[in-house]
Amino acid sequence: MRDAKKLFIRTYGCQMNVYDSERMAEALAESGYVTTDSPEDADLILLNTCHIREKAAEKIYSELGRYKGLKAARPDLRIGVAGCVAQAEGEEIMRRQPMVDLVVGPQSYHRLPELTARAESGGKAIDTDFPEEDKFEKLAGPRRARRGPTAFLTVQEGCDKFCAFCVVPYTRGMEVSRPPAQVMAEARELVERGVREITLLGQNVNAYHGAGEDGDWPLARLIGELAKIDGLERIRFTTSHPNDMDDGLIAAFAECEKLMPYLHLPVQSGSDRILKAMNRRHTAADYVALIGRIRAARPDILLSGDFIVGFPGETEEDFARTMALVEEVNYGQAYSFKYSPRPGTPAAERDQVEEAVKSERLARLQELLDAQQQAAQKAMVGREVSVLFEKPGRMAGQMVGKSQYLHAVHVTDPSVRAGEIRAVRITASAPNSLAGEVI
Ligand code: 5AD
Ligand code: SF4
């Protein structure tokens, strides 16, 4: 009997890509593929790509270059590009890298088995449609690729907000929410497979509005119903837009014990002029007021954000307002980026800020954000947290997991098993993790 065909997937970008890679592996399992951790063994290599910044997209071409030798040695090897670069640059990828056999955009993953079959028989397969049919319905096979106690679950995809810097509306399409029954069924299946924490995903997850049989389900309702699932202990969601943080969702942080006290709420800039130019549709004061309401509901919540420096037109004064907002909010964790012009987005056409200025501002912002993160972590020392343990750590006898605040926590304790939630006293803070002792 011929050995099973082997699939190697490399995932770039956001958590939704991690989820999508799992679903693609499940879809291809139906066509006889098992996953492998090494490209050398693979019959099919899939790169699941990200287009959010230029650097992210350029990585794909250098990664493809690395597979040239493999492809020359084994002409049967098939190479595919999935994800947001595939969606944005499908035809061009095939032109620039003729060794690519298959290109598939995020809305066509359910068609992967037939596209792969075409590639296997020597043809080129490209699908960057935005099909009418329900991708998730068709992808709803068993979640067999699932390992470990935490899982992502996409509930909403796409975006209609058109921030002037962002490719997402073009690569992921318009906002779509999955029906609540579909989400609930997938969550139950995950919990049956040992999952204890689910992170609900969407490019605009708090804009979720699922069409339930009894009417519209906003995200707060979905979280409330998920919380009733026995065995599901923790719920998180990401990523959110400030304008969609409704009262019900804020109240959920106060009322729903299973909703973890962590919120990623990007603001991008602290300057009203820049926020307007970005088409964010709120002011810095609106955001700060919103944070105040969220903190009133859940005083210990750990806040995270995203920032862009050097957006077209950003002056030193605008940047100073971003720094002031960061000072005022005080983040536990955050991501910050230099503005990267993306083809086809409005801001790419505007006058650009010099690269050296962007770099210098980014360094100043990151210094402040890092100081806030370190202060938040040091403040945990001596405190008791609850940790969901996920896997062994790098040192012998070590286990790592996440606290309710999403801090990585490690302990050295032979009694701890993956999948357990234990009370831990934090004893030390390292740059990107905490150490503790099981109580
Ligand atoms: N340049 C730089 N950063 C960007 N982001 C999105 N588009 C761009 C861009 N063109 C950042 C935003 C967003 C995060 C996912 O990536 O901060 O919230
Ligand atoms: Fe990257 Fe955005 Fe696509 Fe995620 S949705 S892979 S962040 S471009």
CSV table of C-alpha atoms and ligand atoms in Angstrom, one decimal:
chain,number,residue,atom,x,y,z
A,1,MET,CA,0.0,0.0,0.0
A,2,ARG,CA,1.2,3.5,-0.8
A,3,ASP,CA,2.1,5.6,2.2
A,4,ALA,CA,-0.4,8.4,2.9
A,5,LYS,CA,0.3,11.7,1.1
A,6,LYS,CA,2.0,14.3,3.3
A,7,LEU,CA,1.0,17.9,3.8
A,8,PHE,CA,3.3,20.6,5.2
A,9,ILE,CA,1.6,23.9,6.1
A,10,ARG,CA,3.5,27.0,7.1
A,11,THR,CA,1.3,29.7,8.7
A,12,TYR,CA,2.0,33.4,8.7
A,13,GLY,CA,0.0,36.4,10.1
A,14,CYS,CA,-2.9,36.4,12.4
A,15,GLN,CA,-4.7,33.9,14.6
A,16,MET,CA,-7.4,33.5,11.9
A,17,ASN,CA,-4.7,32.1,9.6
A,18,VAL,CA,-3.8,29.6,12.4
A,19,TYR,CA,-7.5,28.5,12.5
A,20,ASP,CA,-7.7,28.4,8.7
A,21,SER,CA,-4.6,26.2,8.5
A,22,GLU,CA,-6.2,23.7,10.8
A,23,ARG,CA,-9.4,23.7,8.7
A,24,MET,CA,-7.4,23.2,5.5
A,25,ALA,CA,-5.5,20.3,7.0
A,26,GLU,CA,-8.9,18.8,8.0
A,27,ALA,CA,-10.3,19.3,4.5
A,28,LEU,CA,-7.2,17.7,2.9
A,29,ALA,CA,-7.4,14.8,5.3
A,30,GLU,CA,-10.5,13.8,3.4
A,31,SER,CA,-8.3,13.6,0.3
A,32,GLY,CA,-5.8,11.3,2.1
A,33,TYR,CA,-3.3,13.8,3.4
A,34,VAL,CA,-1.6,13.6,6.8
A,35,THR,CA,0.4,16.5,8.1
A,36,THR,CA,4.2,16.5,8.5
A,37,ASP,CA,6.5,18.9,10.3
A,38,SER,CA,9.1,18.9,7.6
A,39,PRO,CA,8.9,20.3,4.0
A,40,GLU,CA,11.4,17.7,2.9
A,41,ASP,CA,8.9,14.9,3.5
A,42,ALA,CA,5.9,16.7,1.9
A,43,ASP,CA,3.9,15.9,-1.2
A,44,LEU,CA,2.1,19.2,-0.9
A,45,ILE,CA,3.5,22.4,0.7
A,46,LEU,CA,1.0,25.1,1.5
A,47,LEU,CA,2.0,28.6,2.6
A,48,ASN,CA,-0.8,30.3,4.4
A,49,THR,CA,0.1,33.9,3.9
A,50,CYS,CA,-0.5,37.4,5.3
A,51,HIS,CA,-0.7,40.6,3.3
A,52,ILE,CA,-1.1,43.1,6.2
A,53,ARG,CA,2.3,44.8,5.8
A,54,GLU,CA,4.8,44.7,3.0
A,55,LYS,CA,7.3,42.8,5.0
A,56,ALA,CA,4.8,40.0,5.7
A,57,ALA,CA,4.0,39.7,2.0
A,58,GLU,CA,7.6,39.7,0.8
A,59,LYS,CA,8.5,36.8,3.1
A,60,ILE,CA,6.5,34.6,0.9
A,61,TYR,CA,8.7,35.0,-2.1
A,62,SER,CA,11.8,34.3,-0.2
A,63,GLU,CA,10.2,31.2,1.4
A,64,LEU,CA,9.1,30.0,-2.1
A,65,GLY,CA,12.7,30.4,-3.2
A,66,ARG,CA,13.8,28.0,-0.5
A,67,TYR,CA,11.7,25.2,-2.0
A,68,LYS,CA,13.2,25.5,-5.5
A,69,GLY,CA,15.7,22.7,-4.8
A,70,LEU,CA,13.1,20.4,-3.4
A,71,LYS,CA,10.9,20.9,-6.4
A,72,ALA,CA,13.8,20.3,-8.8
A,73,ALA,CA,14.6,17.0,-7.0
A,74,ARG,CA,11.0,15.9,-6.8
A,75,PRO,CA,8.9,17.1,-9.7
A,76,ASP,CA,5.8,15.5,-8.0
A,77,LEU,CA,6.0,17.9,-5.1
A,78,ARG,CA,3.1,20.4,-5.3
A,79,ILE,CA,3.4,23.9,-3.9
A,80,GLY,CA,0.4,26.0,-3.0
A,81,VAL,CA,-0.1,29.5,-1.7
A,82,ALA,CA,-3.2,30.2,0.4
A,83,GLY,CA,-4.3,33.2,2.5
A,84,CYS,CA,-4.3,36.9,2.0
A,85,VAL,CA,-1.3,37.2,-0.4
A,86,ALA,CA,-2.9,34.6,-2.5
A,87,GLN,CA,-6.1,36.6,-2.6
A,88,ALA,CA,-4.4,39.9,-3.3
A,89,GLU,CA,-1.7,38.7,-5.8
A,90,GLY,CA,-3.0,35.4,-7.1
A,91,GLU,CA,-2.1,35.7,-10.8
A,92,GLU,CA,1.2,37.5,-10.0
A,93,ILE,CA,2.4,34.8,-7.7
A,94,MET,CA,2.1,32.2,-10.5
A,95,ARG,CA,3.9,34.6,-12.9
A,96,ARG,CA,6.7,35.4,-10.4
A,97,GLN,CA,7.1,31.8,-9.2
A,98,PRO,CA,6.1,29.4,-11.9
A,99,MET,CA,6.8,26.5,-9.5
A,100,VAL,CA,3.6,27.4,-7.7
A,101,ASP,CA,0.9,24.9,-8.7
A,102,LEU,CA,-2.0,26.2,-6.6
A,103,VAL,CA,-3.3,29.5,-5.4
A,104,VAL,CA,-6.3,29.7,-3.1
A,105,GLY,CA,-7.9,32.7,-1.4
A,106,PRO,CA,-9.4,32.6,2.1
A,107,GLN,CA,-13.0,32.4,0.9
A,108,SER,CA,-12.4,29.2,-1.2
A,109,TYR,CA,-10.8,26.8,1.3
A,110,HIS,CA,-13.7,24.5,1.1
A,111,ARG,CA,-12.8,23.9,-2.5
A,112,LEU,CA,-9.2,22.9,-1.6
A,113,PRO,CA,-9.8,19.1,-2.2
A,114,GLU,CA,-10.8,19.7,-5.9
A,115,LEU,CA,-8.1,22.3,-6.4
A,116,THR,CA,-5.5,20.0,-5.0
A,117,ALA,CA,-6.7,17.2,-7.2
A,118,ARG,CA,-6.2,19.4,-10.2
A,119,ALA,CA,-2.7,20.4,-9.1
A,120,GLU,CA,-1.9,16.7,-8.5
A,121,SER,CA,-2.7,15.8,-12.0
A,122,GLY,CA,-0.3,18.4,-13.3
A,123,GLY,CA,-2.6,21.4,-13.9
A,124,LYS,CA,-2.5,24.9,-12.4
A,125,ALA,CA,-5.3,25.6,-9.9
A,126,ILE,CA,-6.2,29.2,-8.9
A,127,ASP,CA,-9.3,30.3,-7.0
A,128,THR,CA,-9.6,33.7,-5.6
A,129,ASP,CA,-13.4,34.0,-5.8
A,130,PHE,CA,-15.7,35.3,-3.1
A,131,PRO,CA,-18.2,32.4,-3.5
A,132,GLU,CA,-21.9,32.6,-2.5
A,133,GLU,CA,-22.0,29.3,-0.7
A,134,ASP,CA,-21.3,28.9,3.0
A,135,LYS,CA,-17.6,28.1,3.3
A,136,PHE,CA,-17.9,27.1,7.0
A,137,GLU,CA,-20.9,24.8,6.3
A,138,LYS,CA,-18.8,23.0,3.7
A,139,LEU,CA,-15.7,22.9,5.9
A,140,ALA,CA,-17.6,21.5,8.9
A,141,GLY,CA,-15.8,18.2,9.0
A,142,PRO,CA,-14.5,16.7,12.3
A,143,ARG,CA,-12.0,18.9,14.1
A,144,ARG,CA,-9.5,16.1,14.1
A,145,ALA,CA,-6.4,18.4,13.7
A,146,ARG,CA,-7.2,19.7,17.1
A,147,ARG,CA,-4.7,19.1,19.9
A,148,GLY,CA,-4.3,20.7,23.3
A,149,PRO,CA,-6.7,22.5,25.7
A,150,THR,CA,-7.0,25.9,23.8
A,151,ALA,CA,-8.5,26.5,20.4
A,152,PHE,CA,-9.4,29.3,18.0
A,153,LEU,CA,-12.9,29.5,16.6
A,154,THR,CA,-13.7,31.9,13.8
A,155,VAL,CA,-17.2,33.4,14.3
A,156,GLN,CA,-16.9,36.4,12.0
A,157,GLU,CA,-14.8,37.2,9.0
A,158,GLY,CA,-14.1,40.2,6.8
A,159,CYS,CA,-14.6,43.9,7.3
A,160,ASP,CA,-16.6,46.8,5.8
A,161,LYS,CA,-15.0,49.6,7.8
A,162,PHE,CA,-12.3,50.5,5.2
A,163,CYS,CA,-9.7,52.0,7.5
A,164,ALA,CA,-7.5,53.9,5.0
A,165,PHE,CA,-4.4,51.8,5.7
A,166,CYS,CA,-5.9,48.3,5.7
A,167,VAL,CA,-6.0,45.4,3.1
A,168,VAL,CA,-8.5,43.3,5.0
A,169,PRO,CA,-11.7,44.4,3.3
A,170,TYR,CA,-10.0,43.4,0.0
A,171,THR,CA,-8.4,40.1,1.1
A,172,ARG,CA,-11.1,38.8,3.4
A,173,GLY,CA,-14.1,40.4,1.9
A,174,MET,CA,-17.2,41.9,3.5
A,175,GLU,CA,-18.3,41.3,7.1
A,176,VAL,CA,-19.9,37.9,7.5
A,177,SER,CA,-21.1,36.3,10.8
A,178,ARG,CA,-21.5,32.6,11.1
A,179,PRO,CA,-24.9,31.4,12.4
A,180,PRO,CA,-25.0,30.9,16.1
A,181,ALA,CA,-26.0,27.2,15.8
A,182,GLN,CA,-23.0,26.5,13.7
A,183,VAL,CA,-20.7,28.2,16.2
A,184,MET,CA,-22.3,26.4,19.2
A,185,ALA,CA,-21.9,23.0,17.5
A,186,GLU,CA,-18.3,23.6,16.7
A,187,ALA,CA,-17.6,24.8,20.2
A,188,ARG,CA,-19.3,21.7,21.7
A,189,GLU,CA,-17.2,19.5,19.4
A,190,LEU,CA,-14.0,21.2,20.5
A,191,VAL,CA,-14.9,20.8,24.2
A,192,GLU,CA,-15.6,17.1,23.6
A,193,ARG,CA,-12.1,16.9,22.2
A,194,GLY,CA,-10.6,18.3,25.4
A,195,VAL,CA,-10.6,22.0,24.7
A,196,ARG,CA,-11.2,24.2,27.8
A,197,GLU,CA,-10.5,27.7,26.4
A,198,ILE,CA,-11.9,29.1,23.2
A,199,THR,CA,-10.8,32.3,21.5
A,200,LEU,CA,-13.5,33.6,19.2
A,201,LEU,CA,-12.0,35.1,16.1
A,202,GLY,CA,-13.0,37.8,13.7
A,203,GLN,CA,-11.4,40.7,11.9
A,204,ASN,CA,-14.1,42.7,13.6
A,205,VAL,CA,-15.3,40.1,16.1
A,206,ASN,CA,-17.3,42.5,18.3
A,207,ALA,CA,-19.3,43.4,15.2
A,208,TYR,CA,-20.6,39.8,15.3
A,209,HIS,CA,-24.3,39.6,14.6
A,210,GLY,CA,-25.4,36.0,14.1
A,211,ALA,CA,-28.7,35.2,12.5
A,212,GLY,CA,-30.2,32.9,15.2
A,213,GLU,CA,-33.6,31.2,14.9
A,214,ASP,CA,-34.9,33.5,17.5
A,215,GLY,CA,-33.4,36.7,16.0
A,216,ASP,CA,-30.1,38.5,16.1
A,217,TRP,CA,-27.3,37.4,18.4
A,218,PRO,CA,-24.8,40.0,19.2
A,219,LEU,CA,-21.4,38.8,20.5
A,220,ALA,CA,-22.4,39.2,24.1
A,221,ARG,CA,-25.3,36.8,23.6
A,222,LEU,CA,-23.1,34.3,21.9
A,223,ILE,CA,-20.6,34.5,24.8
A,224,GLY,CA,-23.4,34.0,27.3
A,225,GLU,CA,-24.6,30.9,25.5
A,226,LEU,CA,-21.1,29.4,25.1
A,227,ALA,CA,-20.5,30.0,28.8
A,228,LYS,CA,-23.3,27.5,29.5
A,229,ILE,CA,-21.3,24.6,27.9
A,230,ASP,CA,-20.0,22.3,30.6
A,231,GLY,CA,-16.3,21.8,30.4
A,232,LEU,CA,-15.6,25.1,28.6
A,233,GLU,CA,-13.9,27.1,31.2
A,234,ARG,CA,-12.6,30.2,29.4
A,235,ILE,CA,-13.7,32.4,26.6
A,236,ARG,CA,-11.8,35.2,24.9
A,237,PHE,CA,-12.4,37.2,21.7
A,238,THR,CA,-10.2,39.1,19.2
A,239,THR,CA,-9.9,41.5,17.5
A,240,SER,CA,-12.3,44.4,18.1
A,241,HIS,CA,-13.1,47.8,16.8
A,242,PRO,CA,-13.8,50.5,19.5
A,243,ASN,CA,-17.1,51.5,17.7
A,244,ASP,CA,-18.5,48.1,18.1
A,245,MET,CA,-18.0,47.8,21.9
A,246,ASP,CA,-21.6,47.8,22.9
A,247,ASP,CA,-23.0,48.0,26.4
A,248,GLY,CA,-23.9,44.3,26.4
A,249,LEU,CA,-20.4,43.3,25.7
A,250,ILE,CA,-19.0,45.6,28.3
A,251,ALA,CA,-21.4,44.2,30.8
A,252,ALA,CA,-20.3,40.7,29.9
A,253,PHE,CA,-16.9,41.5,31.3
A,254,ALA,CA,-18.6,42.2,34.7
A,255,GLU,CA,-21.1,39.4,34.6
A,256,CYS,CA,-19.7,36.4,32.7
A,257,GLU,CA,-17.1,34.6,34.8
A,258,LYS,CA,-15.8,32.5,31.9
A,259,LEU,CA,-15.0,35.7,29.9
A,260,MET,CA,-11.4,36.3,30.7
A,261,PRO,CA,-10.2,39.8,31.8
A,262,TYR,CA,-8.2,40.6,28.7
A,263,LEU,CA,-9.1,42.9,25.8
A,264,HIS,CA,-7.3,43.7,22.6
A,265,LEU,CA,-8.8,47.0,21.5
A,266,PRO,CA,-6.7,48.7,18.8
A,267,VAL,CA,-6.8,52.5,18.6
A,268,GLN,CA,-3.9,53.0,16.0
A,269,SER,CA,-3.3,56.7,16.9
A,270,GLY,CA,-4.0,59.2,19.6
A,271,SER,CA,-4.4,62.1,17.2
A,272,ASP,CA,-7.9,63.1,16.1
A,273,ARG,CA,-6.6,64.5,12.8
A,274,ILE,CA,-4.9,61.1,12.0
A,275,LEU,CA,-7.8,59.1,13.2
A,276,LYS,CA,-10.0,61.0,10.8
A,277,ALA,CA,-7.5,60.5,8.0
A,278,MET,CA,-7.5,56.8,8.8
A,279,ASN,CA,-11.3,56.7,8.6
A,280,ARG,CA,-11.5,55.3,12.1
A,281,ARG,CA,-14.7,57.2,12.9
A,282,HIS,CA,-14.0,58.0,16.5
A,283,THR,CA,-11.8,60.4,18.4
A,284,ALA,CA,-9.1,59.8,21.0
A,285,ALA,CA,-11.4,61.1,23.7
A,286,ASP,CA,-14.1,58.6,22.6
A,287,TYR,CA,-11.6,55.8,23.0
A,288,VAL,CA,-10.4,56.9,26.4
A,289,ALA,CA,-14.0,57.2,27.6
A,290,LEU,CA,-14.7,53.7,26.4
A,291,ILE,CA,-11.7,52.3,28.2
A,292,GLY,CA,-13.0,54.0,31.3
A,293,ARG,CA,-16.4,52.2,31.0
A,294,ILE,CA,-14.7,48.9,30.4
A,295,ARG,CA,-12.4,49.3,33.4
A,296,ALA,CA,-15.4,50.3,35.5
A,297,ALA,CA,-17.0,47.0,34.5
A,298,ARG,CA,-13.9,44.9,35.0
A,299,PRO,CA,-11.3,46.8,37.1
A,300,ASP,CA,-8.5,44.2,36.7
A,301,ILE,CA,-8.8,43.9,32.9
A,302,LEU,CA,-5.5,43.8,31.0
A,303,LEU,CA,-5.7,46.0,27.9
A,304,SER,CA,-3.8,45.5,24.7
A,305,GLY,CA,-3.8,47.5,21.5
A,306,ASP,CA,-2.3,48.1,18.0
A,307,PHE,CA,-0.6,51.3,16.9
A,308,ILE,CA,0.6,52.6,13.6
A,309,VAL,CA,3.3,55.3,13.5
A,310,GLY,CA,4.2,57.4,10.4
A,311,PHE,CA,0.7,57.2,8.8
A,312,PRO,CA,0.7,59.7,5.9
A,313,GLY,CA,0.5,63.3,7.3
A,314,GLU,CA,1.5,62.3,10.8
A,315,THR,CA,3.4,65.3,12.4
A,316,GLU,CA,5.5,65.3,15.5
A,317,GLU,CA,2.5,66.8,17.3
A,318,ASP,CA,0.2,64.0,16.1
A,319,PHE,CA,2.7,61.5,17.3
A,320,ALA,CA,3.0,63.2,20.7
A,321,ARG,CA,-0.8,62.7,21.1
A,322,THR,CA,-0.3,59.0,20.5
A,323,MET,CA,2.3,58.9,23.2
A,324,ALA,CA,0.0,60.9,25.5
A,325,LEU,CA,-2.9,58.4,24.9
A,326,VAL,CA,-0.6,55.5,25.7
A,327,GLU,CA,0.4,57.2,28.9
A,328,GLU,CA,-3.2,57.8,29.8
A,329,VAL,CA,-4.5,54.3,29.0
A,330,ASN,CA,-1.6,52.3,30.3
A,331,TYR,CA,-1.5,49.0,28.3
A,332,GLY,CA,-0.5,45.6,29.7
A,333,GLN,CA,0.7,44.6,26.2
A,334,ALA,CA,0.6,46.1,22.7
A,335,TYR,CA,1.7,45.8,19.1
A,336,SER,CA,3.1,48.7,17.1
A,337,PHE,CA,4.1,49.1,13.5
A,338,LYS,CA,5.5,51.5,11.0
A,339,TYR,CA,2.9,52.4,8.4
A,340,SER,CA,3.3,50.2,5.4
A,341,PRO,CA,1.6,51.4,2.2
A,342,ARG,CA,-0.6,48.7,0.8
A,343,PRO,CA,-1.4,48.7,-2.9
A,344,GLY,CA,-5.0,49.5,-3.6
A,345,THR,CA,-5.7,51.2,-0.2
A,346,PRO,CA,-6.4,54.9,-0.1
A,347,ALA,CA,-3.5,55.9,2.2
A,348,ALA,CA,-1.0,54.3,-0.1
A,349,GLU,CA,-1.6,57.2,-2.6
A,350,ARG,CA,-0.9,60.0,-0.1
A,351,ASP,CA,2.4,61.8,0.8
A,352,GLN,CA,4.4,59.4,2.9
A,353,VAL,CA,6.4,60.1,6.1
A,354,GLU,CA,10.1,59.5,5.7
A,355,GLU,CA,11.3,56.0,6.7
A,356,ALA,CA,13.9,57.4,9.2
A,357,VAL,CA,11.2,59.4,11.0
A,358,LYS,CA,8.9,56.3,11.2
A,359,SER,CA,11.7,54.3,12.7
A,360,GLU,CA,12.6,56.9,15.3
A,361,ARG,CA,8.9,57.3,16.3
A,362,LEU,CA,8.4,53.5,16.5
A,363,ALA,CA,11.5,53.2,18.8
A,364,ARG,CA,10.1,55.8,21.2
A,365,LEU,CA,6.6,54.3,21.2
A,366,GLN,CA,8.0,50.8,21.7
A,367,GLU,CA,10.1,51.9,24.6
A,368,LEU,CA,7.0,53.3,26.4
A,369,LEU,CA,4.8,50.3,25.6
A,370,ASP,CA,7.5,48.0,26.8
A,371,ALA,CA,7.9,49.9,30.0
A,372,GLN,CA,4.2,49.6,30.6
A,373,GLN,CA,4.2,45.9,29.8
A,374,GLN,CA,7.1,45.3,32.2
A,375,ALA,CA,5.4,47.3,34.9
A,376,ALA,CA,2.2,45.3,34.5
A,377,GLN,CA,4.1,42.0,34.7
A,378,LYS,CA,6.1,43.1,37.8
A,379,ALA,CA,2.8,44.1,39.4
A,380,MET,CA,1.8,40.4,39.1
A,381,VAL,CA,4.6,39.2,41.3
A,382,GLY,CA,3.2,38.0,44.6
A,383,ARG,CA,-0.3,37.7,43.2
A,384,GLU,CA,-2.4,34.6,42.7
A,385,VAL,CA,-3.6,33.9,39.2
A,386,SER,CA,-5.3,31.0,37.6
A,387,VAL,CA,-3.3,29.2,34.9
A,388,LEU,CA,-4.6,26.9,32.1
A,389,PHE,CA,-1.6,24.7,31.4
A,390,GLU,CA,-1.0,23.9,27.8
A,391,LYS,CA,2.3,22.0,27.3
A,392,PRO,CA,5.7,21.2,28.7
A,393,GLY,CA,8.2,24.1,28.8
A,394,ARG,CA,11.8,24.1,27.6
A,395,MET,CA,13.4,23.0,30.9
A,396,ALA,CA,13.0,19.6,32.4
A,397,GLY,CA,9.9,19.3,34.5
A,398,GLN,CA,8.5,22.7,33.4
A,399,MET,CA,4.9,23.3,32.3
A,400,VAL,CA,3.7,26.5,30.6
A,401,GLY,CA,0.2,27.9,30.4
A,402,LYS,CA,-1.7,31.2,30.3
A,403,SER,CA,-3.1,33.2,33.2
A,404,GLN,CA,-6.5,34.8,32.9
A,405,TYR,CA,-4.6,37.9,31.7
A,406,LEU,CA,-3.0,36.0,28.9
A,407,HIS,CA,0.5,36.1,30.5
A,408,ALA,CA,2.6,33.1,29.7
A,409,VAL,CA,3.3,31.5,33.1
A,410,HIS,CA,5.7,28.6,33.8
A,411,VAL,CA,6.0,26.4,36.8
A,412,THR,CA,8.3,23.5,37.6
A,413,ASP,CA,6.0,21.0,39.2
A,414,PRO,CA,5.7,17.3,38.3
A,415,SER,CA,2.1,17.2,39.5
A,416,VAL,CA,0.8,19.6,36.7
A,417,ARG,CA,-0.8,18.1,33.6
A,418,ALA,CA,-1.7,19.8,30.3
A,419,GLY,CA,-5.3,20.8,30.3
A,420,GLU,CA,-5.4,21.5,34.1
A,421,ILE,CA,-6.4,24.9,35.5
A,422,ARG,CA,-4.5,25.6,38.7
A,423,ALA,CA,-4.0,28.4,41.1
A,424,VAL,CA,-0.5,29.8,40.8
A,425,ARG,CA,1.4,32.3,42.9
A,426,ILE,CA,3.6,34.5,40.6
A,427,THR,CA,7.2,34.6,41.9
A,428,ALA,CA,9.1,36.4,39.1
A,429,SER,CA,8.7,38.3,35.9
A,430,ALA,CA,10.9,37.7,32.8
A,431,PRO,CA,10.7,40.0,29.6
A,432,ASN,CA,7.9,38.0,28.0
A,433,SER,CA,6.6,35.6,30.7
A,434,LEU,CA,6.1,35.0,34.4
A,435,ALA,CA,7.3,32.3,36.7
A,436,GLY,CA,5.2,30.9,39.6
A,437,GLU,CA,4.5,28.1,42.0
A,438,VAL,CA,1.3,26.0,42.1
A,439,ILE,CA,-0.6,26.8,45.3
B,1,5AD,N1,0.7,49.3,7.9
B,1,5AD,C1,1.1,49.1,9.2
B,1,5AD,N2,0.3,48.5,10.1
B,1,5AD,C2,-0.9,48.0,9.7
B,1,5AD,N3,-1.9,47.4,10.3
B,1,5AD,C3,-2.9,47.2,9.4
B,1,5AD,N4,-2.6,47.7,8.2
B,1,5AD,C4,-1.3,48.2,8.3
B,1,5AD,C5,-0.5,48.9,7.5
B,1,5AD,N5,-0.8,49.2,6.2
B,1,5AD,C6,-1.8,47.0,11.7
B,1,5AD,C7,-2.9,47.7,12.5
B,1,5AD,C8,-3.9,46.6,12.7
B,1,5AD,C9,-2.9,45.4,12.8
B,1,5AD,C10,-3.5,44.1,12.7
B,1,5AD,O1,-1.9,45.6,11.9
B,1,5AD,O2,-2.4,48.2,13.7
B,1,5AD,O3,-4.6,46.7,13.9
B,2,SF4,FE1,-2.7,39.0,7.6
B,2,SF4,FE2,-5.0,40.4,7.9
B,2,SF4,FE3,-5.0,38.3,6.3
B,2,SF4,FE4,-4.8,37.9,8.9
B,2,SF4,S1,-6.5,38.8,7.8
B,2,SF4,S2,-3.6,37.0,7.4
B,2,SF4,S3,-3.6,39.8,9.5
B,2,SF4,S4,-3.8,40.2,6.0
